[in-house]
Tab-separated table of N, CA and C in Angstrom:
chain	number	residue	atom	x	y	z
M	1	UNK	N	-63.571	-100.351	-170.631
M	1	UNK	CA	-64.286	-99.911	-169.750
M	1	UNK	C	-64.806	-98.448	-169.455
M	2	UNK	N	-66.131	-98.024	-169.311
M	2	UNK	CA	-65.800	-97.075	-168.825
M	2	UNK	C	-67.047	-96.698	-167.251
M	3	UNK	N	-66.546	-96.384	-166.547
M	3	UNK	CA	-67.538	-96.298	-165.024
M	3	UNK	C	-67.699	-94.811	-164.720
M	4	UNK	N	-68.644	-94.581	-164.550
M	4	UNK	CA	-69.267	-93.347	-164.043
M	4	UNK	C	-69.832	-93.719	-162.828
M	5	UNK	N	-70.206	-92.256	-161.731
M	5	UNK	CA	-70.729	-92.678	-160.204
M	5	UNK	C	-71.747	-91.235	-161.201
M	6	UNK	N	-72.448	-91.892	-160.090
M	6	UNK	CA	-73.721	-90.441	-160.203
M	6	UNK	C	-74.740	-89.715	-158.485
M	7	UNK	N	-74.814	-88.785	-158.895
M	7	UNK	CA	-75.603	-88.322	-157.267
M	7	UNK	C	-76.896	-87.786	-157.310
M	8	UNK	N	-77.455	-88.412	-156.594
M	8	UNK	CA	-79.147	-88.120	-157.177
M	8	UNK	C	-79.682	-87.818	-155.598
M	9	UNK	N	-80.568	-86.503	-155.605
M	9	UNK	CA	-80.647	-85.895	-154.179
M	9	UNK	C	-82.720	-85.346	-154.820
M	10	UNK	N	-83.352	-85.777	-153.775
M	10	UNK	CA	-85.105	-84.871	-154.672
M	10	UNK	C	-85.769	-84.617	-152.743
M	11	UNK	N	-86.275	-83.895	-152.862
M	11	UNK	CA	-87.133	-83.068	-151.403
M	11	UNK	C	-88.446	-83.195	-151.661
M	12	UNK	N	-89.317	-83.457	-151.210
M	12	UNK	CA	-90.869	-82.965	-151.788
M	12	UNK	C	-91.802	-82.791	-149.835
M	13	UNK	N	-92.985	-81.850	-150.411
M	13	UNK	CA	-93.794	-81.328	-148.884
M	13	UNK	C	-94.978	-82.496	-148.361
M	14	UNK	N	-94.501	-82.936	-147.258
M	14	UNK	CA	-96.080	-83.549	-146.557
M	14	UNK	C	-96.950	-82.737	-146.832
M	15	UNK	N	-98.471	-83.285	-146.804
M	15	UNK	CA	-99.174	-82.944	-146.428
M	15	UNK	C	-100.162	-83.849	-146.260
M	16	UNK	N	-101.027	-82.939	-145.173
M	16	UNK	CA	-102.305	-84.260	-144.824
M	16	UNK	C	-102.906	-84.776	-145.404
M	17	UNK	N	-103.325	-86.207	-145.368
M	17	UNK	CA	-104.527	-86.423	-146.514
M	17	UNK	C	-103.995	-86.615	-147.480
M	18	UNK	N	-102.678	-87.459	-147.772
M	18	UNK	CA	-102.496	-86.602	-149.078
M	18	UNK	C	-101.311	-88.687	-149.383
M	19	UNK	N	-101.935	-88.538	-151.087
M	19	UNK	CA	-101.080	-90.357	-150.934
M	19	UNK	C	-99.288	-90.103	-150.473
M	20	UNK	N	-98.962	-91.610	-150.371
M	20	UNK	CA	-97.667	-91.332	-149.717
M	20	UNK	C	-96.514	-92.723	-150.616
M	21	UNK	N	-96.288	-92.267	-151.496
M	21	UNK	CA	-95.847	-93.340	-152.235
M	21	UNK	C	-94.056	-92.860	-152.165
M	22	UNK	N	-93.337	-94.159	-152.073
M	22	UNK	CA	-92.003	-94.351	-151.732
M	22	UNK	C	-91.827	-95.775	-152.719
M	23	UNK	N	-90.970	-95.787	-153.621
M	23	UNK	CA	-90.320	-96.719	-154.344
M	23	UNK	C	-90.961	-97.908	-154.893
M	24	UNK	N	-92.186	-96.745	-155.038
M	24	UNK	CA	-93.374	-97.827	-155.885
M	24	UNK	C	-94.309	-97.771	-155.037
M	25	UNK	N	-93.734	-97.594	-153.466
M	25	UNK	CA	-94.922	-98.224	-152.572
M	25	UNK	C	-95.679	-97.458	-151.427
M	26	UNK	N	-97.476	-97.510	-151.660
M	26	UNK	CA	-97.892	-96.903	-151.106
M	26	UNK	C	-98.366	-97.036	-149.261
M	27	UNK	N	-97.525	-95.918	-149.272
M	27	UNK	CA	-97.632	-95.951	-147.629
M	27	UNK	C	-98.678	-95.812	-147.214
M	28	UNK	N	-99.337	-96.647	-146.109
M	28	UNK	CA	-100.204	-95.746	-145.709
M	28	UNK	C	-99.937	-94.910	-143.905
M	29	UNK	N	-100.059	-94.024	-144.447
M	29	UNK	CA	-99.633	-93.184	-143.247
M	29	UNK	C	-100.677	-91.963	-143.652
M	30	UNK	N	-100.766	-90.434	-142.194
M	30	UNK	CA	-101.927	-89.556	-142.362
M	30	UNK	C	-101.489	-88.540	-143.247
M	31	UNK	N	-100.365	-88.925	-143.500
M	31	UNK	CA	-99.548	-87.394	-144.543
M	31	UNK	C	-98.708	-88.018	-145.507
M	32	UNK	N	-98.445	-87.254	-146.728
M	32	UNK	CA	-97.931	-88.202	-148.514
M	32	UNK	C	-97.015	-86.634	-149.266
M	33	UNK	N	-96.934	-87.138	-149.811
M	33	UNK	CA	-95.275	-86.293	-150.438
M	33	UNK	C	-96.264	-86.135	-151.462
M	34	UNK	N	-96.121	-84.481	-151.856
M	34	UNK	CA	-96.791	-84.077	-153.025
M	34	UNK	C	-96.167	-83.482	-154.147
M	35	UNK	N	-96.580	-83.504	-155.183
M	35	UNK	CA	-95.777	-82.825	-156.557
M	35	UNK	C	-96.681	-83.540	-157.903
M	36	UNK	N	-95.965	-82.918	-159.187
M	36	UNK	CA	-96.308	-82.858	-159.689
M	36	UNK	C	-96.847	-84.731	-160.661
M	37	UNK	N	-95.907	-85.369	-160.158
M	37	UNK	CA	-95.954	-86.715	-160.713
M	37	UNK	C	-96.397	-87.116	-159.270
M	38	UNK	N	-96.463	-88.534	-158.639
M	38	UNK	CA	-96.881	-89.327	-157.989
M	38	UNK	C	-95.766	-88.716	-156.585
M	39	UNK	N	-94.999	-88.099	-157.272
M	39	UNK	CA	-94.163	-87.688	-155.994
M	39	UNK	C	-93.271	-88.440	-154.821
M	40	UNK	N	-92.520	-89.248	-155.481
M	40	UNK	CA	-92.308	-90.756	-155.612
M	40	UNK	C	-90.365	-90.513	-155.224
M	41	UNK	N	-90.076	-89.781	-153.847
M	41	UNK	CA	-88.710	-88.894	-153.915
M	41	UNK	C	-87.919	-90.019	-153.663
M	42	UNK	N	-87.626	-91.050	-153.733
M	42	UNK	CA	-86.641	-91.883	-153.725
M	42	UNK	C	-86.489	-92.397	-154.952
M	43	UNK	N	-87.799	-92.643	-155.955
M	43	UNK	CA	-87.516	-92.922	-157.254
M	43	UNK	C	-86.654	-91.506	-157.868
M	44	UNK	N	-87.106	-90.395	-157.335
M	44	UNK	CA	-86.842	-89.155	-158.415
M	44	UNK	C	-85.518	-89.700	-157.935
M	45	UNK	N	-85.117	-89.379	-156.944
M	45	UNK	CA	-83.301	-89.047	-156.691
M	45	UNK	C	-82.655	-90.500	-157.525
M	46	UNK	N	-83.423	-91.649	-157.342
M	46	UNK	CA	-81.982	-92.759	-158.321
M	46	UNK	C	-82.383	-92.312	-159.736
M	47	UNK	N	-83.923	-91.441	-160.043
M	47	UNK	CA	-83.725	-90.894	-161.444
M	47	UNK	C	-82.418	-90.052	-161.581
M	48	UNK	N	-82.511	-89.651	-160.883
M	48	UNK	CA	-81.611	-87.758	-160.883
M	48	UNK	C	-80.110	-88.249	-161.022
M	49	UNK	N	-80.011	-89.830	-160.083
M	49	UNK	CA	-78.131	-90.322	-160.319
M	49	UNK	C	-78.149	-90.815	-161.474
M	50	UNK	N	-79.087	-91.696	-162.059
M	50	UNK	CA	-78.798	-91.925	-163.197
M	50	UNK	C	-78.352	-91.056	-164.532
M	51	UNK	N	-79.252	-90.219	-164.465
M	51	UNK	CA	-79.255	-89.150	-165.911
M	51	UNK	C	-77.994	-88.322	-165.530
M	52	UNK	N	-77.108	-88.451	-164.248
M	52	UNK	CA	-76.483	-87.324	-163.793
M	52	UNK	C	-75.029	-87.874	-164.407
M	53	UNK	N	-74.995	-89.851	-163.786
M	53	UNK	CA	-73.833	-90.451	-164.194
M	53	UNK	C	-74.174	-90.265	-165.680
M	54	UNK	N	-75.105	-90.323	-166.384
M	54	UNK	CA	-74.919	-90.500	-168.031
M	54	UNK	C	-74.578	-89.354	-168.600
M	55	UNK	N	-74.499	-87.427	-167.562
M	55	UNK	CA	-74.290	-87.095	-168.244
M	55	UNK	C	-75.856	-86.184	-169.420
M	56	UNK	N	-76.845	-86.849	-168.298
M	56	UNK	CA	-78.174	-86.458	-169.244
M	56	UNK	C	-79.035	-85.802	-168.486
M	57	UNK	N	-78.323	-84.669	-167.780
M	57	UNK	CA	-78.638	-83.418	-167.353
M	57	UNK	C	-79.630	-83.828	-166.725
M	58	UNK	N	-80.863	-83.519	-165.840
M	58	UNK	CA	-81.903	-84.092	-164.875
M	58	UNK	C	-83.258	-84.644	-164.997
M	59	UNK	N	-83.762	-85.659	-163.498
M	59	UNK	CA	-85.728	-85.134	-164.177
M	59	UNK	C	-86.459	-84.326	-164.484
M	60	UNK	N	-85.997	-83.182	-164.031
M	60	UNK	CA	-86.795	-81.668	-164.178
M	60	UNK	C	-86.891	-81.414	-166.128
M	61	UNK	N	-85.672	-81.912	-166.687
M	61	UNK	CA	-85.299	-81.401	-168.201
M	61	UNK	C	-86.091	-82.644	-168.896
M	62	UNK	N	-86.407	-83.792	-168.197
M	62	UNK	CA	-86.515	-84.791	-169.229
M	62	UNK	C	-88.037	-85.012	-168.922
M	63	UNK	N	-88.725	-84.697	-167.933
M	63	UNK	CA	-89.764	-84.686	-167.149
M	63	UNK	C	-90.650	-83.578	-166.456
M	64	UNK	N	-90.976	-82.251	-167.436
M	64	UNK	CA	-91.415	-80.888	-167.007
M	64	UNK	C	-92.396	-81.145	-166.247
M	65	UNK	N	-92.253	-80.415	-164.872
M	65	UNK	CA	-93.541	-80.320	-164.333
M	65	UNK	C	-94.537	-79.165	-164.733
M	66	UNK	N	-94.091	-78.830	-165.663
M	66	UNK	CA	-95.140	-77.992	-166.486
M	66	UNK	C	-95.829	-79.146	-167.204
M	67	UNK	N	-95.957	-80.297	-167.390
M	67	UNK	CA	-95.849	-81.024	-168.814
M	67	UNK	C	-97.441	-81.443	-168.323
M	68	UNK	N	-98.475	-81.161	-169.153
M	68	UNK	CA	-99.478	-82.283	-168.388
M	68	UNK	C	-99.236	-84.334	-168.842
M	69	UNK	N	-98.594	-84.281	-169.639
M	69	UNK	CA	-98.291	-85.703	-169.910
M	69	UNK	C	-97.539	-86.298	-168.335
M	70	UNK	N	-97.195	-85.559	-167.623
M	70	UNK	CA	-96.374	-86.148	-166.627
M	70	UNK	C	-96.958	-85.966	-164.962
M	71	UNK	N	-98.794	-85.203	-165.174
M	71	UNK	CA	-99.625	-85.596	-164.637
M	71	UNK	C	-99.810	-86.108	-163.920
M	72	UNK	N	-100.082	-86.291	-161.725
M	72	UNK	CA	-99.787	-87.766	-161.474
M	72	UNK	C	-99.972	-88.773	-162.190
M	73	UNK	N	-98.684	-88.831	-163.136
M	73	UNK	CA	-97.888	-90.464	-163.365
M	73	UNK	C	-97.219	-91.088	-162.131
M	74	UNK	N	-97.295	-92.050	-162.457
M	74	UNK	CA	-96.439	-93.207	-161.504
M	74	UNK	C	-95.011	-92.706	-162.044
M	75	UNK	N	-93.733	-92.474	-160.773
M	75	UNK	CA	-92.619	-92.628	-160.689
M	75	UNK	C	-91.742	-93.863	-161.090
M	76	UNK	N	-92.965	-95.103	-161.421
M	76	UNK	CA	-91.907	-96.257	-162.140
M	76	UNK	C	-92.432	-96.065	-163.141
M	77	UNK	N	-93.024	-95.164	-164.041
M	77	UNK	CA	-92.616	-95.315	-165.381
M	77	UNK	C	-91.697	-94.480	-165.742
M	78	UNK	N	-91.619	-93.195	-164.458
M	78	UNK	CA	-90.177	-92.023	-165.089
M	78	UNK	C	-88.598	-92.524	-164.613
M	79	UNK	N	-89.015	-94.048	-164.101
M	79	UNK	CA	-87.931	-94.873	-164.168
M	79	UNK	C	-87.255	-95.706	-165.029
M	80	UNK	N	-88.152	-95.761	-165.803
M	80	UNK	CA	-88.737	-97.443	-166.879
M	80	UNK	C	-87.776	-95.978	-167.766
M	81	UNK	N	-88.569	-95.181	-168.029
M	81	UNK	CA	-88.300	-93.678	-169.170
M	81	UNK	C	-86.699	-93.290	-169.195
M	82	UNK	N	-85.957	-93.020	-168.010
M	82	UNK	CA	-84.844	-93.348	-167.477
M	82	UNK	C	-83.933	-94.177	-168.161
M	83	UNK	N	-83.895	-94.970	-167.375
M	83	UNK	CA	-83.323	-95.989	-168.300
M	83	UNK	C	-83.253	-96.537	-169.605
M	84	UNK	N	-84.354	-96.190	-170.348
M	84	UNK	CA	-84.334	-96.204	-171.739
M	84	UNK	C	-83.502	-94.963	-172.566
M	85	UNK	N	-83.496	-93.969	-171.346
M	85	UNK	CA	-82.391	-93.138	-171.572
M	85	UNK	C	-80.939	-93.256	-171.647
M	86	UNK	N	-80.448	-93.567	-170.830
M	86	UNK	CA	-79.354	-94.888	-170.085
M	86	UNK	C	-78.527	-95.783	-171.619
M	87	UNK	N	-79.954	-96.705	-171.888
M	87	UNK	CA	-79.391	-97.328	-172.281
M	87	UNK	C	-79.512	-96.931	-174.213
M	88	UNK	N	-80.306	-96.408	-174.377
M	88	UNK	CA	-79.664	-95.435	-175.413
M	88	UNK	C	-78.448	-95.504	-175.989
M	89	UNK	N	-77.910	-94.862	-174.845
M	89	UNK	CA	-76.319	-93.883	-174.948
M	89	UNK	C	-75.240	-95.301	-174.673
M	90	UNK	N	-76.140	-96.314	-174.089
M	90	UNK	CA	-74.809	-98.122	-174.469
M	90	UNK	C	-74.695	-97.861	-172.548
M	91	UNK	N	-75.328	-97.034	-171.734
M	91	UNK	CA	-74.750	-96.946	-170.362
M	91	UNK	C	-75.675	-98.269	-169.672
M	92	UNK	N	-75.006	-98.970	-168.512
M	92	UNK	CA	-75.813	-100.143	-167.963
M	92	UNK	C	-75.628	-100.245	-166.510
M	93	UNK	N	-76.607	-100.571	-165.699
M	93	UNK	CA	-76.090	-100.038	-164.595
M	93	UNK	C	-75.837	-100.944	-163.480
M	94	UNK	N	-74.310	-100.845	-162.918
M	94	UNK	CA	-73.934	-102.067	-161.907
M	94	UNK	C	-75.105	-101.712	-160.483
M	95	UNK	N	-75.790	-101.081	-159.157
M	95	UNK	CA	-75.703	-100.887	-158.744
M	95	UNK	C	-76.564	-99.479	-158.384
M	96	UNK	N	-77.449	-99.151	-157.360
M	96	UNK	CA	-77.640	-98.076	-156.733
M	96	UNK	C	-78.098	-98.360	-155.419
M	97	UNK	N	-77.089	-97.098	-154.499
M	97	UNK	CA	-77.750	-97.278	-153.132
M	97	UNK	C	-78.471	-95.921	-152.710
M	98	UNK	N	-79.356	-96.204	-151.948
M	98	UNK	CA	-80.029	-95.066	-151.820
M	98	UNK	C	-80.813	-94.620	-150.338
M	99	UNK	N	-81.225	-93.517	-149.716
M	99	UNK	CA	-80.750	-93.164	-148.706
M	99	UNK	C	-82.055	-91.888	-148.199
M	100	UNK	N	-83.021	-92.638	-147.533
M	100	UNK	CA	-84.582	-91.829	-147.622
M	100	UNK	C	-84.380	-91.387	-145.695
M	101	UNK	N	-85.096	-90.172	-145.551
M	101	UNK	CA	-84.673	-89.325	-144.401
M	101	UNK	C	-86.131	-88.689	-144.017
M	102	UNK	N	-87.197	-89.894	-142.832
M	102	UNK	CA	-88.714	-89.018	-142.682
M	102	UNK	C	-88.464	-89.315	-141.156
M	103	UNK	N	-89.335	-89.263	-140.802
M	103	UNK	CA	-90.030	-89.104	-139.006
M	103	UNK	C	-90.626	-90.407	-139.019
M	104	UNK	N	-90.991	-90.759	-140.360
M	104	UNK	CA	-92.464	-91.336	-140.285
M	104	UNK	C	-92.935	-91.595	-141.569
M	105	UNK	N	-93.728	-92.884	-141.910
M	105	UNK	CA	-94.264	-93.692	-141.449
M	105	UNK	C	-92.757	-94.749	-141.636
M	106	UNK	N	-92.867	-95.792	-140.346
M	106	UNK	CA	-91.503	-96.494	-140.817
M	106	UNK	C	-91.380	-97.483	-141.839
M	107	UNK	N	-89.804	-97.150	-142.411
M	107	UNK	CA	-89.314	-97.766	-143.974
M	107	UNK	C	-89.163	-99.460	-144.115
M	108	UNK	N	-88.221	-99.710	-142.852
M	108	UNK	CA	-87.997	-101.464	-143.207
M	108	UNK	C	-88.845	-102.618	-143.245
M	109	UNK	N	-90.029	-101.879	-142.981
M	109	UNK	CA	-91.341	-103.537	-143.426
M	109	UNK	C	-91.373	-103.056	-144.312
M	110	UNK	N	-91.191	-102.134	-145.434
M	110	UNK	CA	-91.129	-101.846	-146.635
M	110	UNK	C	-89.937	-102.530	-147.843
M	111	UNK	N	-89.163	-101.927	-147.315
M	111	UNK	CA	-87.596	-102.002	-148.350
M	111	UNK	C	-87.796	-103.360	-149.388
M	112	UNK	N	-87.968	-104.326	-148.756
M	112	UNK	CA	-87.963	-105.851	-149.902
M	112	UNK	C	-88.852	-105.262	-150.439
M	113	UNK	N	-90.359	-104.721	-151.023
M	113	UNK	CA	-90.664	-104.691	-151.643
M	113	UNK	C	-90.628	-103.301	-152.947
M	114	UNK	N	-89.988	-102.606	-151.948
M	114	UNK	CA	-89.855	-101.431	-152.732
M	114	UNK	C	-87.815	-101.994	-153.325
M	115	UNK	N	-87.749	-102.500	-153.056
M	115	UNK	CA	-86.229	-103.136	-153.656
M	115	UNK	C	-87.000	-104.200	-155.046
M	116	UNK	N	-87.860	-104.662	-154.931
M	116	UNK	CA	-88.266	-105.369	-156.169
M	116	UNK	C	-88.868	-104.685	-157.260
M	117	UNK	N	-89.194	-103.281	-157.181
M	117	UNK	CA	-90.397	-102.535	-157.754
M	117	UNK	C	-89.313	-102.453	-158.514
M	118	UNK	N	-88.086	-101.559	-157.901
M	118	UNK	CA	-87.015	-101.243	-158.701
M	118	UNK	C	-86.245	-101.641	-159.586
M	119	UNK	N	-85.780	-102.566	-158.959
M	119	UNK	CA	-85.235	-104.001	-159.514
M	119	UNK	C	-86.384	-104.196	-160.973
M	120	UNK	N	-87.424	-104.277	-160.994
M	120	UNK	CA	-87.997	-104.575	-161.512
M	120	UNK	C	-88.191	-103.253	-163.213
M	121	UNK	N	-88.172	-102.590	-162.768
M	121	UNK	CA	-88.691	-100.784	-163.898
M	121	UNK	C	-87.081	-101.006	-164.325
M	122	UNK	N	-86.462	-101.186	-163.651
M	122	UNK	CA	-84.677	-101.008	-164.328
M	122	UNK	C	-83.452	-102.602	-164.634
M	123	UNK	N	-84.945	-103.746	-164.644
M	123	UNK	CA	-84.517	-104.817	-165.358
M	123	UNK	C	-82.887	-105.178	-164.734
M	124	UNK	N	-83.269	-104.952	-163.689
M	124	UNK	CA	-81.760	-105.281	-162.532
M	124	UNK	C	-81.948	-105.794	-161.528
M	125	UNK	N	-81.264	-107.248	-160.713
M	125	UNK	CA	-80.912	-108.221	-159.911
M	125	UNK	C	-81.739	-107.471	-158.532
M	126	UNK	N	-81.696	-107.586	-157.610
M	126	UNK	CA	-82.767	-106.791	-156.129
M	126	UNK	C	-81.031	-107.108	-155.437
M	127	UNK	N	-80.516	-107.940	-155.380
M	127	UNK	CA	-79.048	-107.677	-154.891
M	127	UNK	C	-78.553	-106.726	-155.257
M	128	UNK	N	-78.946	-105.414	-156.193
M	128	UNK	CA	-77.840	-104.154	-156.896
M	128	UNK	C	-79.136	-103.383	-156.528
M	129	UNK	N	-79.616	-103.545	-155.431
M	129	UNK	CA	-80.714	-101.618	-155.555
M	129	UNK	C	-80.635	-102.387	-153.790
M	130	UNK	N	-79.444	-100.893	-153.005
M	130	UNK	CA	-79.454	-100.754	-151.786
M	130	UNK	C	-80.506	-99.710	-150.855
M	131	UNK	N	-81.381	-99.596	-150.554
M	131	UNK	CA	-82.234	-98.470	-149.521
M	131	UNK	C	-82.107	-99.014	-148.323
M	132	UNK	N	-81.918	-97.518	-147.868
M	132	UNK	CA	-81.277	-97.416	-146.335
M	132	UNK	C	-82.643	-96.145	-145.933
M	133	UNK	N	-83.238	-96.327	-144.454
M	133	UNK	CA	-84.627	-95.477	-144.887
M	133	UNK	C	-83.521	-94.526	-142.652
M	134	UNK	N	-83.811	-93.709	-142.303
M	134	UNK	CA	-83.096	-92.894	-141.318
M	134	UNK	C	-84.534	-91.706	-140.986
M	135	UNK	N	-84.335	-91.754	-139.466
M	135	UNK	CA	-84.843	-90.197	-139.049
M	135	UNK	C	-83.967	-88.822	-138.769
M	136	UNK	N	-84.446	-87.809	-138.941
M	136	UNK	CA	-83.977	-86.793	-138.534
M	136	UNK	C	-83.929	-85.989	-136.929
M	137	UNK	N	-84.293	-87.145	-136.123
M	137	UNK	CA	-84.046	-87.167	-134.287
M	137	UNK	C	-84.907	-85.654	-134.252
M	138	UNK	N	-85.981	-85.951	-135.181
M	138	UNK	CA	-87.187	-84.709	-135.172
M	138	UNK	C	-86.617	-83.227	-135.040
M	139	UNK	N	-85.756	-83.427	-135.994
M	139	UNK	CA	-85.047	-81.817	-135.756
M	139	UNK	C	-85.596	-81.231	-137.445
M	140	UNK	N	-85.382	-79.770	-137.718
M	140	UNK	CA	-86.149	-79.088	-139.273
M	140	UNK	C	-87.600	-79.753	-139.379
M	141	UNK	N	-86.935	-79.340	-140.951
M	141	UNK	CA	-88.809	-79.425	-141.519
M	141	UNK	C	-88.848	-81.162	-141.266
M	142	UNK	N	-87.691	-81.750	-141.328
M	142	UNK	CA	-88.095	-83.361	-141.591
M	142	UNK	C	-88.387	-83.744	-140.441
M	143	UNK	N	-88.244	-83.299	-139.820
M	143	UNK	CA	-88.249	-83.881	-138.180
M	143	UNK	C	-89.564	-83.451	-137.956
M	144	UNK	N	-90.331	-82.499	-138.270
M	144	UNK	CA	-91.768	-82.069	-138.167
M	144	UNK	C	-92.351	-82.682	-138.896
M	145	UNK	N	-91.938	-83.387	-139.962
M	145	UNK	CA	-93.096	-83.708	-140.940
M	145	UNK	C	-93.938	-83.077	-141.923
M	146	UNK	N	-92.999	-82.051	-142.503
M	146	UNK	CA	-93.137	-80.823	-143.049
M	146	UNK	C	-92.425	-81.768	-144.700
M	147	UNK	N	-91.548	-82.307	-144.724
M	147	UNK	CA	-91.071	-82.893	-145.512
M	147	UNK	C	-90.561	-84.028	-146.191
M	148	UNK	N	-90.419	-84.589	-146.669
M	148	UNK	CA	-89.314	-86.316	-147.154
M	148	UNK	C	-87.972	-85.876	-148.009
M	149	UNK	N	-86.868	-86.066	-147.699
M	149	UNK	CA	-85.639	-86.266	-148.420
M	149	UNK	C	-84.971	-88.148	-149.022
M	150	UNK	N	-84.880	-88.284	-149.980
M	150	UNK	CA	-84.077	-88.891	-150.440
M	150	UNK	C	-82.977	-88.039	-151.200
M	151	UNK	N	-82.018	-89.416	-151.196
M	151	UNK	CA	-80.256	-89.637	-151.850
M	151	UNK	C	-80.177	-90.868	-152.328
M	152	UNK	N	-79.363	-90.812	-153.554
M	152	UNK	CA	-79.533	-91.569	-154.342
M	152	UNK	C	-77.631	-91.712	-154.689
M	153	UNK	N	-77.007	-92.470	-155.107
M	153	UNK	CA	-75.593	-92.962	-155.298
M	153	UNK	C	-76.004	-93.745	-156.837
M	154	UNK	N	-75.511	-94.301	-157.685
M	154	UNK	CA	-75.063	-95.607	-158.605
M	154	UNK	C	-73.997	-95.114	-159.501
M	155	UNK	N	-73.692	-96.758	-159.905
M	155	UNK	CA	-72.444	-96.294	-160.601
M	155	UNK	C	-72.859	-97.191	-162.271
M	156	UNK	N	-72.604	-96.589	-163.184
M	156	UNK	CA	-73.157	-97.369	-164.406
M	156	UNK	C	-71.539	-96.930	-165.345
M	157	UNK	N	-71.721	-98.068	-166.075
M	157	UNK	CA	-70.606	-98.557	-167.488
M	157	UNK	C	-70.974	-98.928	-168.385
M	158	UNK	N	-70.276	-98.363	-168.969
M	158	UNK	CA	-70.270	-98.783	-170.153
M	158	UNK	C	-69.267	-99.324	-170.887
């Protein structure tokens, strides 16, 4: 059996009166993440962790932000496509551990739904998807609510 670890990172600008998708959940907030797709920072970090672990480059390589095909698309679709790429190479995912960093809104009430969305997209158990959240203690661009950051690690096996 071969085992590999992957790490992913993503950041998106926050803009007033913009939708805020995280983990496939549309959060009610006065600001939202801005990007070519739905700007779901958590799913993008997970995709990058998975692709990196399998040595399949990164999310921008597979889903270019200049390609109209991906404009406004749900990042759940990107995660499903990422899983297809991994499985085509014989990889299965053991687990994902992710961290969100933002000041608001509170993420904790939404974590079970995010885990469910991600587990379904990856055809995995919710027990294998860990999501945590923290603030930046009002410091920097995150503290000023100018952006949101996500980190993810994963373990894959063949």
